[in-house]
Tab-separated table of C-alpha atoms and ligand atoms in Angstrom:
chain	number	residue	atom	x	y	z
P	222	MET	CA	-41.640	12.255	86.350
P	223	HIS	CA	-41.009	15.359	84.092
P	224	TYR	CA	-38.153	16.586	82.529
P	225	VAL	CA	-36.622	19.863	82.510
P	226	SER	CA	-33.515	22.130	80.561
P	227	THR	CA	-30.559	23.024	82.934
P	228	ARG	CA	-31.070	26.592	81.196
P	229	GLY	CA	-34.519	26.804	82.590
P	230	HIS	CA	-36.624	27.679	79.309
P	231	ALA	CA	-38.095	24.715	77.576
P	232	ALA	CA	-41.136	23.242	78.471
P	233	ALA	CA	-41.433	20.395	80.581
P	234	GLN	CA	-41.346	17.194	78.976
P	235	ALA	CA	-42.220	13.385	79.264
P	236	PHE	CA	-39.439	10.637	78.854
P	237	SER	CA	-40.838	9.756	75.253
P	238	GLU	CA	-40.950	13.030	74.066
P	239	ILE	CA	-37.320	13.408	75.100
P	240	LEU	CA	-36.246	10.173	74.168
P	241	LEU	CA	-35.174	10.749	70.389
P	242	GLY	CA	-33.866	14.652	70.903
P	243	GLY	CA	-30.539	15.560	71.832
P	244	LEU	CA	-30.142	19.149	73.279
P	245	ALA	CA	-33.681	21.144	74.781
P	246	PRO	CA	-34.645	23.864	72.170
P	247	ASP	CA	-32.856	26.362	74.702
P	248	GLY	CA	-29.566	24.638	74.075
P	249	GLY	CA	-29.420	22.926	77.753
P	250	LEU	CA	-29.552	19.252	78.358
P	251	TYR	CA	-32.467	17.703	79.936
P	252	LEU	CA	-32.762	16.164	83.600
P	253	PRO	CA	-35.572	15.202	85.778
P	254	ASP	CA	-37.530	17.681	87.764
P	255	ALA	CA	-36.635	16.029	90.589
P	256	TYR	CA	-34.372	12.853	91.476
P	257	PRO	CA	-36.466	9.746	92.440
P	258	GLN	CA	-35.307	8.518	95.970
P	259	VAL	CA	-34.405	4.697	96.874
P	260	THR	CA	-35.848	3.227	99.978
P	261	GLY	CA	-33.386	0.919	102.514
P	262	ALA	CA	-36.030	-1.461	101.622
P	263	GLU	CA	-36.136	-1.312	97.924
P	264	LEU	CA	-31.707	-1.957	97.905
P	265	ASP	CA	-33.305	-5.105	99.777
P	266	ALA	CA	-35.426	-6.107	97.621
P	267	TRP	CA	-33.080	-5.291	94.918
P	268	ARG	CA	-30.267	-7.729	95.968
P	269	LYS	CA	-32.227	-10.019	94.778
P	270	LEU	CA	-33.138	-9.017	91.242
P	271	SER	CA	-31.242	-10.025	87.979
P	272	TYR	CA	-29.624	-7.352	86.021
P	273	ALA	CA	-32.999	-6.949	83.574
P	274	ASP	CA	-35.205	-6.778	86.621
P	275	LEU	CA	-33.264	-4.106	88.245
P	276	ALA	CA	-32.911	-2.090	85.279
P	277	LEU	CA	-36.833	-2.562	84.976
P	278	ALA	CA	-36.990	-1.202	88.895
P	279	ILE	CA	-34.669	1.487	87.808
P	280	LEU	CA	-35.836	2.729	84.683
P	281	SER	CA	-39.384	2.868	85.993
P	282	LYS	CA	-38.810	5.608	88.190
P	283	PHE	CA	-37.629	7.714	85.498
P	284	ALA	CA	-39.575	6.312	82.201
P	285	THR	CA	-42.939	6.860	84.056
P	286	ASP	CA	-45.025	7.456	80.314
P	287	ILE	CA	-44.181	4.200	79.326
P	288	PRO	CA	-46.767	1.201	80.682
P	289	ALA	CA	-44.616	-1.166	82.819
P	290	ALA	CA	-45.238	-4.288	80.841
P	291	ASP	CA	-43.825	-2.446	77.428
P	292	LEU	CA	-40.612	-1.724	79.593
P	293	LYS	CA	-40.475	-5.120	80.999
P	294	ALA	CA	-40.424	-6.640	77.444
P	295	LEU	CA	-37.604	-4.074	76.323
P	296	THR	CA	-35.288	-4.484	79.435
P	297	ASP	CA	-35.729	-8.557	79.373
P	298	LYS	CA	-34.492	-8.384	75.778
P	299	THR	CA	-31.955	-5.797	76.187
P	300	TYR	CA	-30.153	-7.664	79.253
P	301	THR	CA	-29.942	-10.982	78.437
P	302	ALA	CA	-26.876	-13.400	78.249
P	303	ALA	CA	-27.247	-13.484	74.025
P	304	VAL	CA	-26.341	-9.907	74.067
P	305	TYR	CA	-23.850	-9.812	77.100
P	306	ARG	CA	-21.776	-12.327	75.523
P	307	ASN	CA	-19.482	-13.713	78.958
P	308	ALA	CA	-16.017	-12.987	77.620
P	309	ARG	CA	-14.818	-14.389	80.694
P	310	ALA	CA	-14.683	-17.701	81.868
P	311	GLY	CA	-16.007	-18.235	85.154
P	312	ASP	CA	-18.578	-15.650	85.821
P	313	ALA	CA	-22.301	-16.107	85.339
P	314	ALA	CA	-23.347	-14.668	82.368
P	315	GLU	CA	-26.747	-13.583	83.815
P	316	ARG	CA	-24.753	-11.063	85.948
P	317	ILE	CA	-24.215	-8.790	82.965
P	318	THR	CA	-21.636	-6.767	84.534
P	319	PRO	CA	-19.570	-9.341	86.884
P	320	LEU	CA	-17.381	-7.531	89.833
P	321	ARG	CA	-14.078	-8.930	90.950
P	322	VAL	CA	-11.856	-8.794	93.551
P	323	ILE	CA	-8.473	-7.182	91.819
P	324	GLU	CA	-6.162	-6.146	94.687
P	325	GLN	CA	-6.737	-6.294	98.683
P	326	ASP	CA	-4.499	-4.289	100.474
P	327	GLY	CA	-5.317	-4.657	104.619
P	328	ASP	CA	-8.075	-3.045	104.657
P	329	LYS	CA	-8.064	-1.354	101.067
P	330	THR	CA	-9.867	-3.203	98.448
P	331	LEU	CA	-10.120	-2.719	94.705
P	332	LEU	CA	-12.346	-4.023	92.641
P	333	LEU	CA	-13.439	-3.829	89.097
P	334	GLN	CA	-16.948	-4.195	87.150
P	335	ALA	CA	-16.771	-5.737	83.397
P	336	LEU	CA	-19.252	-3.829	81.179
P	337	SER	CA	-17.372	-4.686	77.901
P	338	ASN	CA	-19.480	-8.038	77.721
P	339	GLY	CA	-21.730	-6.198	75.097
P	340	PRO	CA	-21.145	-6.494	70.852
P	341	THR	CA	-18.471	-4.347	70.526
P	342	LEU	CA	-16.590	-4.866	73.620
P	343	ALA	CA	-16.727	-1.424	75.094
P	344	PHE	CA	-19.371	-0.096	78.076
P	345	LYS	CA	-21.290	2.121	75.861
P	346	ASP	CA	-23.389	-1.380	74.582
P	347	MET	CA	-24.826	-0.947	78.155
P	348	ALA	CA	-26.883	2.021	77.456
P	349	MET	CA	-27.035	1.785	73.417
P	350	GLN	CA	-28.352	-1.567	73.194
P	351	LEU	CA	-30.963	-0.451	75.413
P	352	LEU	CA	-31.256	2.974	73.536
P	353	GLY	CA	-31.949	0.863	70.095
P	354	ASN	CA	-34.894	-0.914	71.564
P	355	LEU	CA	-36.281	1.628	72.947
P	356	PHE	CA	-35.950	3.800	69.896
P	357	GLU	CA	-37.874	0.891	67.736
P	358	TYR	CA	-40.375	0.817	70.338
P	359	THR	CA	-41.466	4.509	70.281
P	360	LEU	CA	-41.211	5.258	66.706
P	361	ASP	CA	-43.436	1.864	65.716
P	362	LYS	CA	-45.986	3.482	68.463
P	363	GLN	CA	-45.812	6.743	66.746
P	364	HIS	CA	-45.952	5.142	62.743
P	365	ALA	CA	-42.066	7.614	62.743
P	366	SER	CA	-38.856	6.538	61.102
P	367	LEU	CA	-35.481	8.041	61.964
P	368	ASN	CA	-32.189	8.364	60.028
P	369	ILE	CA	-29.079	8.299	62.645
P	370	PHE	CA	-26.449	10.515	61.183
P	371	GLY	CA	-23.457	10.678	63.509
P	372	ALA	CA	-19.362	10.858	63.457
P	373	THR	CA	-17.285	8.532	64.818
P	374	SER	CA	-13.216	7.797	65.413
P	375	GLY	CA	-14.228	4.514	67.326
P	376	ASP	CA	-16.495	3.187	69.973
P	377	THR	CA	-19.564	5.278	69.676
P	378	GLY	CA	-20.163	4.739	66.278
P	379	SER	CA	-20.025	0.809	66.302
P	380	ALA	CA	-21.687	0.966	69.760
P	381	ALA	CA	-24.710	2.770	67.954
P	382	GLU	CA	-24.522	0.533	64.602
P	383	TYR	CA	-24.786	-2.867	66.856
P	384	ALA	CA	-27.580	-1.042	68.785
P	385	MET	CA	-29.457	-0.256	65.783
P	386	ARG	CA	-28.778	-2.838	63.147
P	387	GLY	CA	-32.312	-4.425	61.757
P	388	LYS	CA	-34.038	-2.213	63.603
P	389	ARG	CA	-37.365	-0.944	62.091
P	390	GLY	CA	-37.672	2.173	61.161
P	391	ILE	CA	-34.155	3.097	61.669
P	392	ARG	CA	-31.229	3.986	59.541
P	393	VAL	CA	-27.665	4.963	60.630
P	394	PHE	CA	-25.130	6.860	58.326
P	395	MET	CA	-21.810	6.739	60.185
P	396	LEU	CA	-18.982	8.909	58.951
P	397	SER	CA	-15.800	7.945	59.889
P	398	PRO	CA	-12.319	9.420	58.636
P	399	GLN	CA	-11.096	6.678	56.212
P	400	GLY	CA	-7.989	4.697	57.460
P	401	LYS	CA	-7.740	6.416	60.323
P	402	MET	CA	-9.179	4.043	63.218
P	403	SER	CA	-7.432	0.462	64.412
P	404	ALA	CA	-7.972	-2.093	61.903
P	405	PHE	CA	-10.189	-4.104	64.337
P	406	GLN	CA	-12.467	-1.252	64.789
P	407	THR	CA	-12.898	-0.679	60.906
P	408	ALA	CA	-13.529	-4.045	60.726
P	409	GLN	CA	-15.851	-4.274	63.420
P	410	MET	CA	-17.961	-1.632	62.001
P	411	PHE	CA	-17.491	-2.492	58.289
P	412	SER	CA	-18.328	-5.680	58.167
P	413	LEU	CA	-21.944	-5.029	59.412
P	414	GLN	CA	-24.135	-6.512	56.550
P	415	ASP	CA	-27.513	-5.247	57.695
P	416	ALA	CA	-29.413	-3.328	54.958
P	417	ASN	CA	-29.893	-0.293	57.433
P	418	ILE	CA	-26.123	0.385	58.492
P	419	PHE	CA	-24.751	3.037	55.808
P	420	ASN	CA	-20.390	3.236	56.785
P	421	ILE	CA	-19.325	6.214	55.185
P	422	ALA	CA	-15.471	6.438	55.011
P	423	VAL	CA	-14.725	9.875	54.816
P	424	ALA	CA	-11.390	11.529	53.053
P	425	GLY	CA	-10.005	13.158	55.688
P	426	VAL	CA	-9.707	13.409	59.888
P	427	PHE	CA	-12.590	13.096	62.040
P	428	ASP	CA	-12.662	16.936	62.715
P	429	ASP	CA	-13.928	16.776	58.990
P	430	CYS	CA	-16.991	14.457	59.974
P	431	GLN	CA	-17.657	16.334	62.674
P	432	ASP	CA	-17.891	19.656	61.266
P	433	MET	CA	-20.142	17.661	58.133
P	434	VAL	CA	-22.138	16.498	60.714
P	435	LYS	CA	-22.877	20.004	62.735
P	436	ALA	CA	-23.078	21.492	59.001
P	437	VAL	CA	-26.012	19.024	58.332
P	438	SER	CA	-27.684	19.630	61.653
P	439	ASN	CA	-27.863	23.451	61.289
P	440	ASP	CA	-30.138	23.003	58.119
P	441	HIS	CA	-33.131	22.940	59.846
P	442	ALA	CA	-35.142	22.324	56.679
P	443	PHE	CA	-33.216	19.451	55.909
P	444	LYS	CA	-33.124	17.502	58.899
P	445	GLN	CA	-36.671	17.874	59.418
P	446	ARG	CA	-37.138	16.501	55.651
P	447	TYR	CA	-34.678	13.746	56.084
P	448	GLN	CA	-36.218	12.874	59.769
P	449	ILE	CA	-32.623	13.246	60.846
P	450	GLY	CA	-31.160	12.047	64.486
P	451	THR	CA	-28.204	11.623	66.632
P	452	VAL	CA	-27.542	8.853	69.198
P	453	ASN	CA	-24.575	10.985	70.910
P	454	SER	CA	-23.846	11.097	74.541
P	455	ILE	CA	-26.184	13.438	76.039
P	456	ASN	CA	-29.278	11.567	75.265
P	457	TRP	CA	-31.095	11.444	78.512
P	458	ALA	CA	-31.919	7.620	78.120
P	459	ARG	CA	-28.332	6.911	77.363
P	460	VAL	CA	-27.493	8.926	80.855
P	461	VAL	CA	-30.524	6.898	82.757
P	462	ALA	CA	-29.324	2.881	81.471
P	463	GLN	CA	-26.161	3.628	83.121
P	464	VAL	CA	-27.212	4.232	86.384
P	465	VAL	CA	-28.534	0.532	86.445
P	466	TYR	CA	-24.773	-0.683	86.845
P	467	TYR	CA	-24.081	2.033	89.442
P	468	PHE	CA	-26.873	0.480	91.495
P	469	ARG	CA	-25.690	-3.332	90.369
P	470	GLY	CA	-21.808	-2.597	91.624
P	471	TYR	CA	-22.806	-1.162	94.914
P	472	LEU	CA	-25.245	-4.511	95.483
P	473	GLU	CA	-22.765	-7.006	94.650
P	474	ALA	CA	-20.092	-5.156	96.905
P	475	THR	CA	-21.959	-5.103	99.739
P	476	THR	CA	-24.365	-6.863	102.231
P	477	SER	CA	-26.228	-4.259	103.996
P	478	ASN	CA	-26.970	-0.877	103.075
P	479	ASP	CA	-25.468	0.647	106.178
P	480	GLN	CA	-21.990	0.166	104.003
P	481	LYS	CA	-20.461	2.476	101.292
P	482	VAL	CA	-18.280	1.737	98.385
P	483	SER	CA	-17.030	4.265	95.782
P	484	PHE	CA	-16.430	4.123	92.100
P	485	THR	CA	-13.423	5.343	89.748
P	486	VAL	CA	-14.481	6.145	86.150
P	487	PRO	CA	-12.456	6.406	83.167
P	488	SER	CA	-13.996	9.546	81.687
P	489	GLY	CA	-14.253	11.623	78.768
P	490	ASN	CA	-17.740	13.314	77.964
P	491	PHE	CA	-18.954	12.772	81.848
P	492	GLY	CA	-21.603	10.560	80.439
P	493	ASN	CA	-20.217	7.632	82.704
P	494	ILE	CA	-20.320	9.515	85.804
P	495	CYS	CA	-23.058	11.424	85.600
P	496	ALA	CA	-25.086	8.579	86.009
P	497	GLY	CA	-22.852	7.659	89.215
P	498	HIS	CA	-23.822	11.645	90.072
P	499	ILE	CA	-27.267	10.453	89.568
P	500	ALA	CA	-27.328	7.228	91.805
P	501	ARG	CA	-25.991	9.036	94.320
P	502	MET	CA	-28.552	11.617	93.923
P	503	MET	CA	-31.291	8.553	94.372
P	504	GLY	CA	-29.680	7.672	97.579
P	505	LEU	CA	-27.338	5.021	96.685
P	506	PRO	CA	-25.071	5.023	99.516
P	507	ILE	CA	-21.742	6.088	97.558
P	508	ASP	CA	-18.724	7.425	99.112
P	509	GLN	CA	-16.579	8.972	96.246
P	510	LEU	CA	-16.990	9.183	92.477
P	511	VAL	CA	-13.633	9.794	90.714
P	512	ALA	CA	-13.035	10.933	87.437
P	513	ALA	CA	-10.044	9.318	85.751
P	514	THR	CA	-8.915	11.335	83.108
P	515	ASN	CA	-5.669	10.826	80.645
P	516	GLU	CA	-3.783	13.923	79.143
P	517	ASN	CA	-6.768	15.545	78.221
P	518	ASP	CA	-7.620	16.733	82.039
P	519	VAL	CA	-10.272	19.165	81.738
P	520	LEU	CA	-12.016	17.617	84.144
P	521	ASP	CA	-9.053	16.633	86.831
P	522	GLU	CA	-8.227	20.827	86.599
P	523	PHE	CA	-11.838	21.339	87.423
P	524	PHE	CA	-12.443	18.817	90.506
P	525	ARG	CA	-8.702	20.021	91.420
P	526	THR	CA	-9.422	23.705	91.468
P	527	GLY	CA	-13.173	24.458	90.461
P	528	VAL	CA	-11.299	25.963	87.346
P	529	TYR	CA	-13.347	24.689	83.997
P	530	ARG	CA	-11.242	25.652	80.948
P	531	VAL	CA	-12.235	23.995	77.536
P	532	ARG	CA	-9.499	23.253	74.859
P	533	SER	CA	-9.830	23.691	71.194
P	534	ALA	CA	-9.834	20.751	68.490
P	535	ALA	CA	-5.875	21.567	68.190
P	536	GLN	CA	-4.925	21.433	71.520
P	537	THR	CA	-6.655	17.773	72.353
P	538	LEU	CA	-4.049	15.264	72.170
P	539	HIS	CA	-3.941	12.130	70.605
P	540	THR	CA	-3.727	10.056	73.147
P	541	THR	CA	-3.696	5.984	73.847
P	542	SER	CA	-6.799	5.906	75.849
P	543	PRO	CA	-8.426	7.151	72.461
P	544	SER	CA	-12.173	7.538	73.621
P	545	MET	CA	-11.254	10.108	76.352
P	546	ASP	CA	-9.392	12.772	73.911
P	547	ILE	CA	-11.988	15.324	74.982
P	548	SER	CA	-11.627	19.211	74.317
P	549	LYS	CA	-15.047	19.862	76.514
P	550	ALA	CA	-17.294	17.327	78.728
P	551	SER	CA	-20.766	17.392	76.847
P	552	ASN	CA	-22.817	16.257	80.121
P	553	PHE	CA	-20.861	18.492	82.580
P	554	GLU	CA	-23.487	20.795	82.604
P	555	ARG	CA	-26.073	18.199	84.100
P	556	PHE	CA	-23.894	18.091	87.270
P	557	VAL	CA	-23.337	22.042	87.254
P	558	PHE	CA	-26.658	22.677	87.352
P	559	ASP	CA	-27.083	20.511	90.694
P	560	LEU	CA	-23.698	22.058	91.924
P	561	LEU	CA	-25.307	25.312	91.472
P	562	GLY	CA	-28.537	24.503	92.984
P	563	ARG	CA	-30.403	24.000	90.104
P	564	ASP	CA	-29.973	27.676	89.196
P	565	ALA	CA	-30.708	28.012	85.089
P	566	ALA	CA	-30.203	31.262	84.383
P	567	ARG	CA	-26.646	31.015	86.170
P	568	VAL	CA	-26.203	27.764	83.988
P	569	LYS	CA	-26.904	29.349	81.379
P	570	ALA	CA	-24.537	32.590	81.981
P	571	LEU	CA	-21.791	30.240	82.606
P	572	PHE	CA	-22.302	28.234	79.681
P	573	ALA	CA	-22.475	31.834	77.657
P	574	LYS	CA	-19.054	31.945	78.988
P	575	VAL	CA	-17.809	28.528	77.654
P	576	ASP	CA	-18.315	29.774	74.385
P	577	SER	CA	-17.507	33.316	74.507
P	578	ALA	CA	-14.272	32.940	76.826
P	579	GLY	CA	-13.586	29.495	77.156
P	580	GLY	CA	-14.324	28.407	80.446
P	581	PHE	CA	-15.509	29.602	83.807
P	582	ASP	CA	-14.295	29.904	87.408
P	583	LEU	CA	-15.950	28.442	90.477
P	584	SER	CA	-12.973	28.381	93.070
P	585	GLY	CA	-14.282	31.369	94.928
P	586	ALA	CA	-10.549	33.569	94.233
P	587	PRO	CA	-11.446	37.245	93.660
P	588	GLY	CA	-12.560	37.860	89.990
P	589	SER	CA	-14.269	34.211	89.697
P	590	ASP	CA	-17.806	33.487	88.792
P	591	GLY	CA	-18.740	31.769	92.093
P	592	ASP	CA	-17.446	29.952	95.342
P	593	GLU	CA	-19.791	26.665	94.657
P	594	PHE	CA	-16.474	24.733	94.036
P	595	LYS	CA	-16.014	24.479	97.985
P	596	ARG	CA	-19.151	22.081	97.813
P	597	ILE	CA	-17.251	19.426	95.441
P	598	ALA	CA	-16.800	17.308	98.519
P	599	GLU	CA	-20.321	17.136	99.643
P	600	PHE	CA	-21.477	15.343	96.072
P	601	GLY	CA	-18.071	12.910	96.569
P	602	PHE	CA	-16.460	14.283	93.359
P	603	ALA	CA	-12.729	13.768	93.233
P	604	SER	CA	-10.071	13.063	90.217
P	605	GLY	CA	-6.951	12.184	88.853
P	606	ARG	CA	-4.817	12.048	85.875
P	607	SER	CA	-3.111	9.257	84.128
P	608	VAL	CA	-0.228	9.150	81.332
P	609	HIS	CA	0.657	7.119	78.603
P	610	ALA	CA	3.774	6.274	81.028
P	611	ASP	CA	1.560	5.054	83.888
P	612	ARG	CA	-0.863	3.668	81.678
P	613	LEU	CA	2.049	0.856	80.547
P	614	ALA	CA	2.891	0.917	83.320
P	615	THR	CA	-0.244	-0.327	85.121
P	616	ILE	CA	-1.301	-2.497	82.297
P	617	ARG	CA	2.351	-4.462	83.189
P	618	ASP	CA	1.685	-4.786	86.519
P	619	LEU	CA	-1.390	-5.955	86.628
P	620	HIS	CA	-0.543	-8.597	83.872
P	621	ALA	CA	2.535	-9.209	86.368
P	622	ARG	CA	0.730	-9.299	89.414
P	623	TYR	CA	-2.668	-11.008	89.170
P	624	GLY	CA	-2.307	-12.160	85.291
P	625	LEU	CA	-5.131	-9.679	84.495
P	626	THR	CA	-4.994	-7.969	80.850
P	627	ILE	CA	-6.809	-4.112	81.025
P	628	ASP	CA	-7.819	-2.110	78.336
P	629	THR	CA	-5.794	1.306	78.515
P	630	HIS	CA	-9.156	3.541	79.427
P	631	THR	CA	-9.606	0.963	82.456
P	632	ALA	CA	-5.889	1.284	83.352
P	633	ASP	CA	-6.172	4.905	83.373
P	634	GLY	CA	-8.980	3.973	86.117
P	635	VAL	CA	-6.918	1.636	88.355
P	636	LYS	CA	-3.631	4.454	88.469
P	637	VAL	CA	-5.960	7.293	89.808
P	638	ALA	CA	-8.490	4.761	92.018
P	639	ARG	CA	-5.375	3.265	93.458
P	640	GLU	CA	-4.325	7.125	95.054
P	641	HIS	CA	-8.280	7.559	96.453
P	642	VAL	CA	-8.747	4.113	97.818
P	643	LYS	CA	-9.861	4.172	101.122
P	644	ALA	CA	-9.529	1.903	104.032
P	645	GLY	CA	-13.000	0.151	104.666
P	646	VAL	CA	-14.444	1.526	101.853
P	647	PRO	CA	-14.432	-0.558	98.642
P	648	MET	CA	-13.287	1.080	95.423
P	649	ILE	CA	-14.995	0.013	92.072
P	650	VAL	CA	-13.010	0.795	88.895
P	651	LEU	CA	-15.467	0.705	85.789
P	652	GLU	CA	-13.833	-1.553	83.446
P	653	THR	CA	-14.896	0.696	80.265
P	654	ALA	CA	-13.312	-1.571	77.459
P	655	LEU	CA	-11.520	-4.838	76.365
P	656	PRO	CA	-8.098	-5.076	75.618
P	657	ALA	CA	-8.370	-6.253	71.948
P	658	LYS	CA	-9.709	-3.337	71.051
P	659	PHE	CA	-7.002	-1.330	71.606
P	660	ASN	CA	-4.035	-4.144	71.154
P	661	GLU	CA	-1.463	-1.606	69.661
P	662	THR	CA	-0.754	-0.214	73.300
P	663	ILE	CA	-1.298	-3.945	74.957
P	664	ARG	CA	1.806	-5.028	72.359
P	665	GLU	CA	3.818	-2.078	73.518
P	666	ALA	CA	3.420	-3.033	77.258
P	667	LEU	CA	3.162	-6.287	77.163
P	668	GLY	CA	5.494	-7.430	74.186
P	669	HIS	CA	2.495	-10.265	72.976
P	670	ASP	CA	-1.113	-9.272	71.944
P	671	ALA	CA	-4.319	-9.324	74.378
P	672	GLU	CA	-6.447	-12.367	74.051
P	673	ARG	CA	-9.545	-12.121	71.576
P	674	PRO	CA	-13.048	-12.949	72.903
P	675	ALA	CA	-14.704	-15.844	70.880
P	676	GLY	CA	-16.400	-14.856	67.354
P	677	PHE	CA	-13.350	-12.045	67.151
P	678	GLU	CA	-10.531	-13.800	66.136
P	679	ALA	CA	-10.587	-13.187	62.604
P	680	ILE	CA	-12.856	-10.038	62.111
P	681	GLU	CA	-10.335	-8.224	59.796
P	682	THR	CA	-10.744	-10.933	57.135
P	683	LEU	CA	-14.314	-10.475	57.059
P	684	PRO	CA	-15.977	-9.041	53.864
P	685	GLN	CA	-16.610	-5.192	54.421
P	686	ARG	CA	-19.136	-2.851	53.364
P	687	PHE	CA	-18.790	0.957	53.122
P	688	ASP	CA	-18.805	3.569	50.482
P	689	LEU	CA	-16.430	6.287	49.974
P	690	MET	CA	-16.565	9.987	50.101
P	691	ALA	CA	-15.313	13.390	50.345
P	692	ALA	CA	-14.710	15.789	53.132
P	693	ASP	CA	-18.225	17.267	51.044
P	694	VAL	CA	-21.172	18.387	52.997
P	695	ALA	CA	-23.531	18.401	49.392
P	696	GLN	CA	-22.160	14.721	48.904
P	697	ALA	CA	-23.142	14.027	52.600
P	698	LYS	CA	-26.557	15.241	51.884
P	699	ALA	CA	-26.953	13.886	48.480
P	700	TYR	CA	-26.328	10.334	49.860
P	701	ILE	CA	-28.724	10.426	52.700
P	702	ALA	CA	-31.434	11.712	49.818
P	703	ALA	CA	-30.820	8.878	47.978
P	704	HIS	CA	-30.668	5.815	50.414
P	705	THR	CA	-33.736	7.055	52.407
P	706	GLY	CA	-36.120	7.557	49.393
P	707	LEU	CA	-37.983	10.445	51.054
E	104	PLP	C1	-16.703	6.265	75.854
E	104	PLP	C2	-15.625	6.021	76.728
E	104	PLP	C3	-14.958	6.669	77.635
E	104	PLP	C4	-15.236	7.594	78.001
E	104	PLP	O1	-17.012	7.806	78.974
E	104	PLP	P1	-17.512	9.492	78.947
E	104	PLP	O2	-19.349	8.619	79.151
E	104	PLP	O3	-17.554	9.830	77.602
E	104	PLP	O4	-16.994	10.197	79.941
E	104	PLP	C5	-13.974	5.721	78.420
E	104	PLP	N1	-13.475	4.833	77.318
E	104	PLP	C6	-13.937	3.809	76.900
E	104	PLP	C7	-13.478	2.915	75.978
E	104	PLP	C8	-15.068	4.774	75.997
E	104	PLP	O5	-15.380	4.423	74.685
């Protein structure tokens, strides 16, 4: 299997060659030259597999340049009950992503797939934990090392640090805006004592942190000398690791391959739902893929109208589902590539228009950039939007009816899923975080705190390790130079 860029110009690459990188050299995103197909016989056989073995079966189709025995060691090490603590009584820990029915109304069934039982209590662990092991394995083979430099406002940074802690050949330098993360998120990151993790609290806001990362990324000499890399959501291995739980959810919700299911996915950068799209392109019988957004509704607008209109940082609202507060969806280009029949020249032109004019229009209206929006249903996509009041109402409703507390992002998913569920087609909502991470809003909705999983009761009281820095690129570079010894 080879990987090509959505903008057409990069040379085809193998899985291991694109693993450590981000964008393709032409600014596009990598995708397989063709999606591997899954047969009915395979699906039947996969019904009996553990999560780790299912991950191996699916990854083998994409990471064709990694020997099967090595891949098995990596998936076994990643998808174990030791990593994915079973946060909920009654679920079998070896299932890793347990599915439960939350609501049944006649023939309409709503289910919740738990993806947040990893070390940082959010779904990003599902992919990031595998990435940590894949990076270590690949760097070992190449006798190379990597210094990950990133900025976080919460979830991504902690998932990356917990995936990379203690890994040979890897250091993590993570900028975060000083005093702007929740006490819980700050404690999660800053309590890490591993020698290869460097938390840097920047006197500024998240955009300052991001600007510092961009400035360093644009300094190619510095990047090369200090072996700087990233782990952002466009990383292909992250997307492919997420494909696995769509298969798992499907296999658990059905008894025969004649049945279909739908998924609703709380969405921001389109990484999670992009994995659902890939599962569907591989032949998984998915009916609908529903993107749920918060007040930052770039994606909902596109899936309702065919108009993709990115927002500026200033137009991006701070909401109570903050991990979905995005102005442009960084993985969306992968879907657009398929929607346009893999016409890389047109993808390139459309995303040049995003940079020059803030978006594009595929609605087919006079003067638009194309009419491919009429094909959206062929790809199963639908969408909806949820705002703060919906979030509170949904959290209260599920708590009152079923004694179930869900996080704010998952609440956006449930709200939108209820608008799209069809009779006879189970609708699976992907749970993207545990409520303890967003406790302020849980307290607003329910008047009491969210339950914390074991081990997190007193996380704020643990000793913290971090350095303070001004929002200054020169200081960041000096810090990296001093701590890498390169
Ligand atoms: C990252 C994140 C999302 C959004 O996922 P994308 O892959 O960016 O669409 C949703 N919810 C939570 C809790 C997250 O951390």
